[in-house]
Short mmCIF file of C-alpha atoms and ligand atoms in Angstrom, two decimals:
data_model
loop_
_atom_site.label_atom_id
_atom_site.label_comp_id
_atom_site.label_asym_id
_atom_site.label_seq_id
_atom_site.Cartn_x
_atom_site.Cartn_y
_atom_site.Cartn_z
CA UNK T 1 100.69 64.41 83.77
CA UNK T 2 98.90 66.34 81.13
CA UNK T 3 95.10 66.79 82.41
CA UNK T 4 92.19 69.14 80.59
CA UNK T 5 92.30 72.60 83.48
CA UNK T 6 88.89 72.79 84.08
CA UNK T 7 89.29 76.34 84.25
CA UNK T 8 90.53 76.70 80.61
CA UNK T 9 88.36 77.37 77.90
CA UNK T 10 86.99 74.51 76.11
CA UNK T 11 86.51 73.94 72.69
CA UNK T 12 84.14 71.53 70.28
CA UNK T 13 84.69 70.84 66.79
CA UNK T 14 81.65 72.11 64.79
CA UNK T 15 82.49 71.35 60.88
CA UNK T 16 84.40 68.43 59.10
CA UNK T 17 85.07 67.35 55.79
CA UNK T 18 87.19 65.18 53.72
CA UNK T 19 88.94 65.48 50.30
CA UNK T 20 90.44 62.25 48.49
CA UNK T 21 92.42 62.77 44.91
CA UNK T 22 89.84 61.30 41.92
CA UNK T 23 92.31 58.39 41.00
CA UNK T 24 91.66 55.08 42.74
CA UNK T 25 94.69 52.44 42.70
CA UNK T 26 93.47 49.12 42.91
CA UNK T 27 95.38 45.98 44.61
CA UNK T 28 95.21 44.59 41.00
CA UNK T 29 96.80 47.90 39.42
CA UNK T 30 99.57 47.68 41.72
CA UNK T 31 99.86 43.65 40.74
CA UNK T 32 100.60 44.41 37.20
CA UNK T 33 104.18 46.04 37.91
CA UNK T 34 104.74 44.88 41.41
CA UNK T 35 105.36 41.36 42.58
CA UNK T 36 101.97 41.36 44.89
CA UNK T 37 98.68 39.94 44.60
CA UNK T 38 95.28 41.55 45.41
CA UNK T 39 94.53 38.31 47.40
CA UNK T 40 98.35 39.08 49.92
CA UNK T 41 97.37 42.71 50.62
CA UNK T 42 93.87 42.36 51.50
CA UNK T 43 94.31 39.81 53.91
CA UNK T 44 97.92 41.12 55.18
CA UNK T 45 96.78 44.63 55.59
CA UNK T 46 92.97 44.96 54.68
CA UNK T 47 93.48 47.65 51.71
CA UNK T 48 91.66 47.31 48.52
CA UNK T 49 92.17 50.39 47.49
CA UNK T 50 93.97 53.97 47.54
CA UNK T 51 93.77 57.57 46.21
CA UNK T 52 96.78 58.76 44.33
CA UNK T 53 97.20 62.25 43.64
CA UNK T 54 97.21 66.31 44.07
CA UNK T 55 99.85 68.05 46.03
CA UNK T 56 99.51 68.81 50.18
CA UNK T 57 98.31 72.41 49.51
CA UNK T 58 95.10 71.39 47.11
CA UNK T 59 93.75 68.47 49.28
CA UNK T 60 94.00 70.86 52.35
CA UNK T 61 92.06 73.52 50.88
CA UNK T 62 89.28 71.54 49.72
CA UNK T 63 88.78 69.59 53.26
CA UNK T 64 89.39 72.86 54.48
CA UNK T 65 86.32 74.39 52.46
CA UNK T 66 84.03 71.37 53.51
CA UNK T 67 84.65 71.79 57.45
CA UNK T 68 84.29 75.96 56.84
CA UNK T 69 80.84 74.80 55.29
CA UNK T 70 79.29 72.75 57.52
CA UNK T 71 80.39 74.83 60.44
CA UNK T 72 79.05 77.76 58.62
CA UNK T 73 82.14 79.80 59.01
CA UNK T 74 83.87 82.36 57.18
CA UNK T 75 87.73 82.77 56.35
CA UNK T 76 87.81 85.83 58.37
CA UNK T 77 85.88 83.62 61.48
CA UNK T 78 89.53 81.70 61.92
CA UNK T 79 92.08 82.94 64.30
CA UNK T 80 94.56 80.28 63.72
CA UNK T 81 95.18 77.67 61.08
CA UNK T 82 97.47 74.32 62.28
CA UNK T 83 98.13 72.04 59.43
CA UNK T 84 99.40 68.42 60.14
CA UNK T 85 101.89 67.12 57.51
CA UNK T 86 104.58 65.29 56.91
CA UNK T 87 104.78 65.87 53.61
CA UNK T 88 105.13 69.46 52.87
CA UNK T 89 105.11 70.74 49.15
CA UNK T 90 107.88 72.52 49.44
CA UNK T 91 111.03 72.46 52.46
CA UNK T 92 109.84 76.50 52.97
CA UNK T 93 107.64 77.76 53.59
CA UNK T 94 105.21 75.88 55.53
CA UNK T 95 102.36 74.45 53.19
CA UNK T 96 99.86 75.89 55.78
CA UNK T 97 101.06 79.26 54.08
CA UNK T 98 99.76 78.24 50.46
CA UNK T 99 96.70 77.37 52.41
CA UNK T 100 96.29 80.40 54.15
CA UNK T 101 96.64 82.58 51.24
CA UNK T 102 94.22 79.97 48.95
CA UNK T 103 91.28 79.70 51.49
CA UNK T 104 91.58 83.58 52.02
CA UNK T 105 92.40 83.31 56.34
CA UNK T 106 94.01 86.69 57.76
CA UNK T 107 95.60 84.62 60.92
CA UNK T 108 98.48 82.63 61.85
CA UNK T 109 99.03 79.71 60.03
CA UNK T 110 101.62 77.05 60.49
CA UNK T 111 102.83 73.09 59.93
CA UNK T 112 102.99 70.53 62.49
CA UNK T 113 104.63 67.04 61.49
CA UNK T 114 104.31 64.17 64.02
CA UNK T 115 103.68 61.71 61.17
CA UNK T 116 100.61 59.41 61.23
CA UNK T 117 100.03 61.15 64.82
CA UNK T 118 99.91 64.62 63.80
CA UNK T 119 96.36 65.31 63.08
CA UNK T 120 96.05 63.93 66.81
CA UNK T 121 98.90 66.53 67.82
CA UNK T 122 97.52 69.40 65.91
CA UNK T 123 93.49 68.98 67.57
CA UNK T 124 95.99 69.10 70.62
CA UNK T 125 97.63 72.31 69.67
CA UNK T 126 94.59 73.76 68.20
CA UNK T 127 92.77 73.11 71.87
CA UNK T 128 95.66 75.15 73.62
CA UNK T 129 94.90 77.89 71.33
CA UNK T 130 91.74 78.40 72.01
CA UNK T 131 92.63 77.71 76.14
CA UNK T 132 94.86 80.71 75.15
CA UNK T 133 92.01 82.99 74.25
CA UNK T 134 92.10 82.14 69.69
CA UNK T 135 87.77 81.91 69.01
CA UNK T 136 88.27 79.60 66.13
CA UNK T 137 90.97 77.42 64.67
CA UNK T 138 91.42 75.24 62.04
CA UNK T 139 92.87 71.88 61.94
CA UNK T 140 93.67 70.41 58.85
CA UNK T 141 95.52 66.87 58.13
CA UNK T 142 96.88 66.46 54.72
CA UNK T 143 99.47 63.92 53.66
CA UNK T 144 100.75 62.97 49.60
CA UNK T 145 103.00 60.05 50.65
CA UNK T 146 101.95 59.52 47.09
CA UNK T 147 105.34 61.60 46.44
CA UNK T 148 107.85 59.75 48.91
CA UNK T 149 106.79 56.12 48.32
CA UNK T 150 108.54 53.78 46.19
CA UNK T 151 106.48 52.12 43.77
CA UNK T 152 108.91 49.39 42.94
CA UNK T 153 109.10 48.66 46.69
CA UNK T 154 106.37 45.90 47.48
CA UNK T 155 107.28 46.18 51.19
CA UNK T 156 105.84 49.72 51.01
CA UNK T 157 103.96 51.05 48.27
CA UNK T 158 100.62 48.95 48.92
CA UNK T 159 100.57 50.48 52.34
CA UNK T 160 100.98 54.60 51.57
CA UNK T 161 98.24 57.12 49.93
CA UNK T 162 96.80 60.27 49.65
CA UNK T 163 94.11 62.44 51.20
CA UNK T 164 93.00 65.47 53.35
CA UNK T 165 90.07 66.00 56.32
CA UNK T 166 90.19 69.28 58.18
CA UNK T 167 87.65 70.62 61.55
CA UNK T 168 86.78 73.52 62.88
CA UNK T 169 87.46 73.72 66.65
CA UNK T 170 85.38 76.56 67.91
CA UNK T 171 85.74 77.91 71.83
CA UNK T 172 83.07 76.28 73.77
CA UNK T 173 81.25 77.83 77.21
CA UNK T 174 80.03 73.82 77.95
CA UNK T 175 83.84 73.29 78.93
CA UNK T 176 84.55 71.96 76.00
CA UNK T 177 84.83 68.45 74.23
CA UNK T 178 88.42 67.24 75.36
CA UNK T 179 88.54 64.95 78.40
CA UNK T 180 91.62 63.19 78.07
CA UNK T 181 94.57 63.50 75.86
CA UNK T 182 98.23 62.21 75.04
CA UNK T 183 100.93 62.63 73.34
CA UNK T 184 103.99 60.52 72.87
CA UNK T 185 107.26 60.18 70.76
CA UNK T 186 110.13 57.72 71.34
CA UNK T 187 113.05 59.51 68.61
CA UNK T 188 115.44 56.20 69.51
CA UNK T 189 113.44 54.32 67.53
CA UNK T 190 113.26 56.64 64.28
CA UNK T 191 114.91 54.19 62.09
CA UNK T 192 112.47 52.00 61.80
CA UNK T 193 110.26 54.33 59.66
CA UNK T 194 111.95 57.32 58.03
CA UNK T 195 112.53 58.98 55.12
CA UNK T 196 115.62 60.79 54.32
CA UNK T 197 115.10 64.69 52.49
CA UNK T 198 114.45 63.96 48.62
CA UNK T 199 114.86 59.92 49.42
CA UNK T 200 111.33 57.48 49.75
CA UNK T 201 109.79 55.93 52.77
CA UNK T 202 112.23 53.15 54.59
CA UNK T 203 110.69 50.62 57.26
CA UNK T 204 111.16 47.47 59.08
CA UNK T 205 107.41 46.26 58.86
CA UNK T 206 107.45 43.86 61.61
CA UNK T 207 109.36 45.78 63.80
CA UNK T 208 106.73 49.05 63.70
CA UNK T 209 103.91 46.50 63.71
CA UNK T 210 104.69 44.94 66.67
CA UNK T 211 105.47 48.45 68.11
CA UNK T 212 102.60 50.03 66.88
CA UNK T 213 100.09 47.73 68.65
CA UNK T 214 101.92 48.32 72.06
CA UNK T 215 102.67 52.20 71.57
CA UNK T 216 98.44 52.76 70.52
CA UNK T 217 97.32 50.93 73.66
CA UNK T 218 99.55 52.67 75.78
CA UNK T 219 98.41 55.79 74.96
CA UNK T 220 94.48 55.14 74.47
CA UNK T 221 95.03 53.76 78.41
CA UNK T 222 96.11 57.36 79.23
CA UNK T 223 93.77 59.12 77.67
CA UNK T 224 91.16 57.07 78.94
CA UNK T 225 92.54 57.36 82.45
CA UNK T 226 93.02 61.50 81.85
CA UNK T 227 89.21 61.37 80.88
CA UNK T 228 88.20 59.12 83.76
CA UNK T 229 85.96 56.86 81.92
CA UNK T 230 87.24 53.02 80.83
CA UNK T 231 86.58 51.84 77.36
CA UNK T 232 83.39 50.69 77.40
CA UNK T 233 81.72 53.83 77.69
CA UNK T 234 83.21 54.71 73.98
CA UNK T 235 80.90 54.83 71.26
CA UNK T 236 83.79 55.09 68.87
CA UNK T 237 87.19 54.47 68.46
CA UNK T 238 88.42 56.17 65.50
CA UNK T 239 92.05 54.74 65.02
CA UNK T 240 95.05 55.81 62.97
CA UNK T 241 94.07 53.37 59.47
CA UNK T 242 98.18 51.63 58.79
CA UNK T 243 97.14 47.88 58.54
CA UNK T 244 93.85 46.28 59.90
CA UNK T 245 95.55 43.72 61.65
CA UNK T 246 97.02 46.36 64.00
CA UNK T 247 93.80 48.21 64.89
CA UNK T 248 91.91 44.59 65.36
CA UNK T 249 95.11 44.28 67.83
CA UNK T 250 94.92 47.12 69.55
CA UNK T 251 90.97 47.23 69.58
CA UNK T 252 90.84 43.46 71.49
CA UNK T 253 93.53 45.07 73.60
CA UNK T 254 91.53 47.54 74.87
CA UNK T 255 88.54 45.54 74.99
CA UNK T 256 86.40 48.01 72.04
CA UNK T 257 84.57 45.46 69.47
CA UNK T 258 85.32 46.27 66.04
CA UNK T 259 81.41 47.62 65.27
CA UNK T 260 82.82 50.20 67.93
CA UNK T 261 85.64 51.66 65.26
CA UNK T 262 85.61 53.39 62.60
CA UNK T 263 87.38 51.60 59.56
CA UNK T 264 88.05 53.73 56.20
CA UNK T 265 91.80 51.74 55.43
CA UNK T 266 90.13 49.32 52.93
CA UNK T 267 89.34 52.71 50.81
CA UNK T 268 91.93 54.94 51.70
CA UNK T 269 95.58 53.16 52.47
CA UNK T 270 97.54 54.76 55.33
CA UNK T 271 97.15 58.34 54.58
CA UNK T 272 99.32 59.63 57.55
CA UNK T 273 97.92 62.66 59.18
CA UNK T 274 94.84 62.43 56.94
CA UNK T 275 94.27 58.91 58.50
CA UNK T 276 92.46 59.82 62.10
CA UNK T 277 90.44 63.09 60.31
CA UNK T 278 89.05 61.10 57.17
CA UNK T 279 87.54 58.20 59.40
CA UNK T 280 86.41 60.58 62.03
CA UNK T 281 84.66 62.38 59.32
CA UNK T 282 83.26 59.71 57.71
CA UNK T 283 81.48 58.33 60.63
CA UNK T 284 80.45 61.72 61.21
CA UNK T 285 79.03 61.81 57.89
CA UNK T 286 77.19 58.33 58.51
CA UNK T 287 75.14 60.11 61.29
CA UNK T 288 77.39 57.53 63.80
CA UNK T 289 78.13 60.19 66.52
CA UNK T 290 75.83 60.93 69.02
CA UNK T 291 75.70 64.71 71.54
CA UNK T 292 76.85 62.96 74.66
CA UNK T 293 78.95 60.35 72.91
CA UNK T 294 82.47 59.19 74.16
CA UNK T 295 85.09 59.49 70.78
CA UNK T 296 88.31 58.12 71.49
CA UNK T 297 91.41 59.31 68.57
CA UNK T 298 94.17 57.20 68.16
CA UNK T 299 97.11 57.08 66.18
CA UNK T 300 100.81 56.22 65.78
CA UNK T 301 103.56 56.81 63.33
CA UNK T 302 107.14 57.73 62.30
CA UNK T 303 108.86 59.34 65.35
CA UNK T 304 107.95 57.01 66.87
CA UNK T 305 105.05 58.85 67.98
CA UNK T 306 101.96 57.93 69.50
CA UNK T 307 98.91 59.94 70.48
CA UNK T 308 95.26 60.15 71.36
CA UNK T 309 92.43 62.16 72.51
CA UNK T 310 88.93 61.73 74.35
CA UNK T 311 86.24 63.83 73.35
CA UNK T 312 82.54 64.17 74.60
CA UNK T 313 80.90 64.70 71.40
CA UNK T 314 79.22 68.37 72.16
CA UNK T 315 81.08 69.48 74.86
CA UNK T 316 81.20 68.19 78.63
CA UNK T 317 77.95 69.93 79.31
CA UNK T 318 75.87 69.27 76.34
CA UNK T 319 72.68 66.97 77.04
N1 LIG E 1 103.17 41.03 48.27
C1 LIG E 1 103.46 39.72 48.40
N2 LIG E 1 104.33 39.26 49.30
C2 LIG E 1 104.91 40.17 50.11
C3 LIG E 1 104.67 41.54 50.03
C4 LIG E 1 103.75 41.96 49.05
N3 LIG E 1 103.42 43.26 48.89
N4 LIG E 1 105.42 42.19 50.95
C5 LIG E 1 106.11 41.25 51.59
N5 LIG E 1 105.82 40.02 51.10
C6 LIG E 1 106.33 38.71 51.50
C7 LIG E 1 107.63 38.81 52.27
O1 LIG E 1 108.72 38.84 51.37
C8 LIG E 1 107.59 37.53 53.08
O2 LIG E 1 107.95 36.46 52.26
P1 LIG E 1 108.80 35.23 52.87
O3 LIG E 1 107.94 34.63 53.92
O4 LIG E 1 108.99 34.37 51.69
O5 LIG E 1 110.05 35.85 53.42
C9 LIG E 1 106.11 37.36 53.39
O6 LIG E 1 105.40 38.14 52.43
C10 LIG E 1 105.74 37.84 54.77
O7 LIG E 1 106.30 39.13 54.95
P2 LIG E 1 106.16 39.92 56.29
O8 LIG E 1 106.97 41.16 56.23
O9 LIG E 1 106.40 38.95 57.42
O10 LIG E 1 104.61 40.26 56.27
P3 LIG E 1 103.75 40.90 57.38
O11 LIG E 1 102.62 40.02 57.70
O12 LIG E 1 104.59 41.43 58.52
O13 LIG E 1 103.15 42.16 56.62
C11 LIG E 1 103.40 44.53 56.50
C12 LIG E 1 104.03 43.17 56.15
C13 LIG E 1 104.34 45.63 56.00
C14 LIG E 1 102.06 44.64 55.81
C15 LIG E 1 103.22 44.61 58.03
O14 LIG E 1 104.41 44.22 58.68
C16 LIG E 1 102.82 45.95 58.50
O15 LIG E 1 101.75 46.45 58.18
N6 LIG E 1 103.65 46.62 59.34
C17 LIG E 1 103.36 47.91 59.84
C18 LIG E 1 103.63 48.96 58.78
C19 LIG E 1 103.00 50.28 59.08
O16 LIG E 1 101.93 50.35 59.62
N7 LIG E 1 103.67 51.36 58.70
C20 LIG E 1 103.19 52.66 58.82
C21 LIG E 1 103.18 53.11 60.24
S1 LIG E 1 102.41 54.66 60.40
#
């Protein structure tokens, strides 16, 4: 069973930010060449809206720059850059490379895809690192499903989007932020959501709905359980952002009140591994975190994977 080692270093995130193409696709814009109304995908999967554009690479640097920013960080700071993607600007190399070489980093840099998970799995990774001895790495997670989405598909393209958030995880003497964590994948049921190389985005709606409820509980329970606290001691539950139905599903679930998450999907679509950063950094933003705070990450996707993560805003030691 996967536990935090108390006697590994720690780590807290100390800089965030977001970056969402300019273009904004409305419900209505998608209504004039789909057969959809604005009216069906509110209340089906509470989206209004969506960014559309820029390629993997671009969004990652300029989240990237943000979260350098606020944690007042230079390139040369980072020991280790893990990007979360499933869509990759090119097959090789990794689009962490592009990244690299863009945000000027002198480190090891490479791609993690665990779908709508991944940002969950690279905090994960990034956490090892540093329990491994790295000082500083950053976590970036970028998805353009933009580019493998049908847009004559109404089962699918009012769901997918674009967008980028990225943190700096920085080794922590408090013992760190991460009480809990989880990760998760169940490859039998891959054909549910996939997409083959060069093809768009196939899914059985119901089928991952129904799953993804089940799958996000699960692993929020284990987490929570790794972390030894239940869920009302969270402050926040920052949820993978697929369909509003599902999180309101999972949230009564788990017993968290929906003033208790952090909600971005009505703006923002399902932006994959961008989902879980761009919400967290948001409510960040929104001065909703507190030192002290209980955070709990959760997210699902394509794999099927599943994954979560409890953090103690600060570090375990901070007042
Ligand atoms: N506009 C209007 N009608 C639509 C539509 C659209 N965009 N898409 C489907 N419909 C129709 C269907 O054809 C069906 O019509 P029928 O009753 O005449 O057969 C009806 O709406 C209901 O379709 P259904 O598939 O049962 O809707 P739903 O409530 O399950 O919602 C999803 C569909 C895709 C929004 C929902 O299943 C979902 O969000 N699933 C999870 C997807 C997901 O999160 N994927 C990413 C995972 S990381």
């Amino acid at each position: 069973m996967p536990t935090t080692r108390t006697n590994a270093t720690g780590a807290i995130i100390t800089g965030w930010g977001s970056a969402l193409p300019e273009r904004i696709v409305t419900n209505d814009d998608l209504a004039a060449t789909l057969d959809t109304t604005d009216e069906w995908i509110t209340t089906r999967t509470g989206i209004r809206e969506r960014r559309i554009g820029g390629s993997t690479t671009e969004l990652s640097v300029a989240s990237a720059r943000r979260a350098l920013e606020i944690a007042g960080r230079s390139p040369e700071d980072i020991d280790a850059l893990v990007l979360a993607t499933t869509t990759p600007d090119r097959l090789v190399p990794a689009s962490s490379a592009g990244v690299q070489a863009q945000l000027g980093l002198s480190c090891g840099a490479f791609d993690i895809n665990a779908a709508c998970s991944g940002f969950v799995y690279a905090l994960v990774t990034g956490h090892g690192l540093i329990a491994l001895g790295a000082e500083r790495v950053l976590v970036i997670g970028t998805d353009t499903l933009s580019r493998i989405t049908d847009w004559d598909d109404r089962g699918t393209a009012p769901l997918f989007a674009d967008g980028s958030a990225a943190v700096v995880l920085e080794s922590a003497a408090n013992g760190g932020q991460l009480l809990g964590w989880d990760l998760d994948a169940d490859g039998s049921a891959e054909h549910f959501l996939y997409a083959e190389l060069g093809g768009f985005i196939q899914m059985d709606g119901k089928e991952v709905f129904r799953r993804a409820v089940r799958i996000m509980v699960d692993s929020a329970q284990k987490s929570l359980s790794h972390a030894g606290i239940s869920a009302d001691d969270l402050a926040l539950v920052v949820p993978h952002q697929a369909n509003i139905r599902i999180i309101e599903a999972a949230c009564e679930r788990l017993g968290v009140t929906m003033d208790r998450t952090a909600i971005t999907i009505d703006r923002t679509g399902n932006t994959s591994s961008a989902s879980i950063p761009l919400a967290l950094a948001e409510a960040l933003d929104q001065g909703r975190v507190r030192y002290g705070d209980h955070i709990l990450l959760v997210g699902f996707g394509a794999g099927m994977t599943a994954a979560s993560a409890v953090l103690r805003w600060g570090g375990q030691d901070h007042d």
